[in-house]
């Protein structure tokens, strides 16, 4: 059984002919398996959608009930047969509900990782390595320069800055799905219990995380007069709102940004970020290598990101590697910056 008979790249996405479905399709599909709710993976207009319950809830909230398709939800570890293929979802550790997709067909085991990370994250189930013959990995941070500090160190730096400059608001850019909730949950775990002001975009998603049992504490929508009516604290917004009028209501705030790209000093400068926080929901270089080894796969397909260095690393270890050149998955989060 050849892997390329089980999964093949088409203009509309990664297709599984023996199951007659696509994974994270780029165009409306009759049958779609969706790894997670980020907009570049979870598009509107499919007829049947297979995903986790949390991803279904996120898609309904963001796309609207009608546009999101008819859902079939799977728990992690549960298997369903589609056509000739057994499909199992496993935690990817990326955002709430995110899943890897295990395909089993005539003795061949292939895993599509979707987006993933190995860092601890209080808002989602941790990544579980799955033994397989072919592992399909992302490579957003697939360069040796990308080795991240422990997430706790970055949270400490944010709290230290807030303690050092209590007279200034801290306005931190964080993506509305995943990063914002993770940042909040990490701060709560570290003992921060004051209300956090939120840009409108993330409030709905925060409520949804709460429904799925992730405690986020007191959150308030930021209003025009919020900054004047309470003592300076923390406000979160999408990265795009960091420089726009929204952040001006906070006077002269300390601008922060939580992103894997903050490791590149130029990017932080470019965005006028005074407090770069290196916090990512994608595997860094070390995690990519570790994960490939953990799966025991002999063949590695590398999707979106920077694949050259990872290809070479695989070659050196005698692993067959090939780039998939999956385009279209650089939408919402890290890759977009
Ligand atoms: Zn994602
Ligand atoms: Zn992505």
Coordinates of C-alpha atoms in Angstrom, one line a residue, residues 36-43 62 177 331-332:
X36 CA -9.0 22.8 14.3
X37 CA -10.9 26.0 14.3
X38 CA -8.4 28.5 12.9
X39 CA -9.8 30.1 9.8
X40 CA -7.2 28.9 7.4
X41 CA -8.1 25.3 8.3
X42 CA -11.8 25.5 9.2
X43 CA -13.5 27.1 6.1
X62 CA -17.3 31.9 14.0
X177 CA -8.6 31.9 19.2
X331 CA -4.1 32.6 7.4
X332 CA -5.0 33.4 10.9

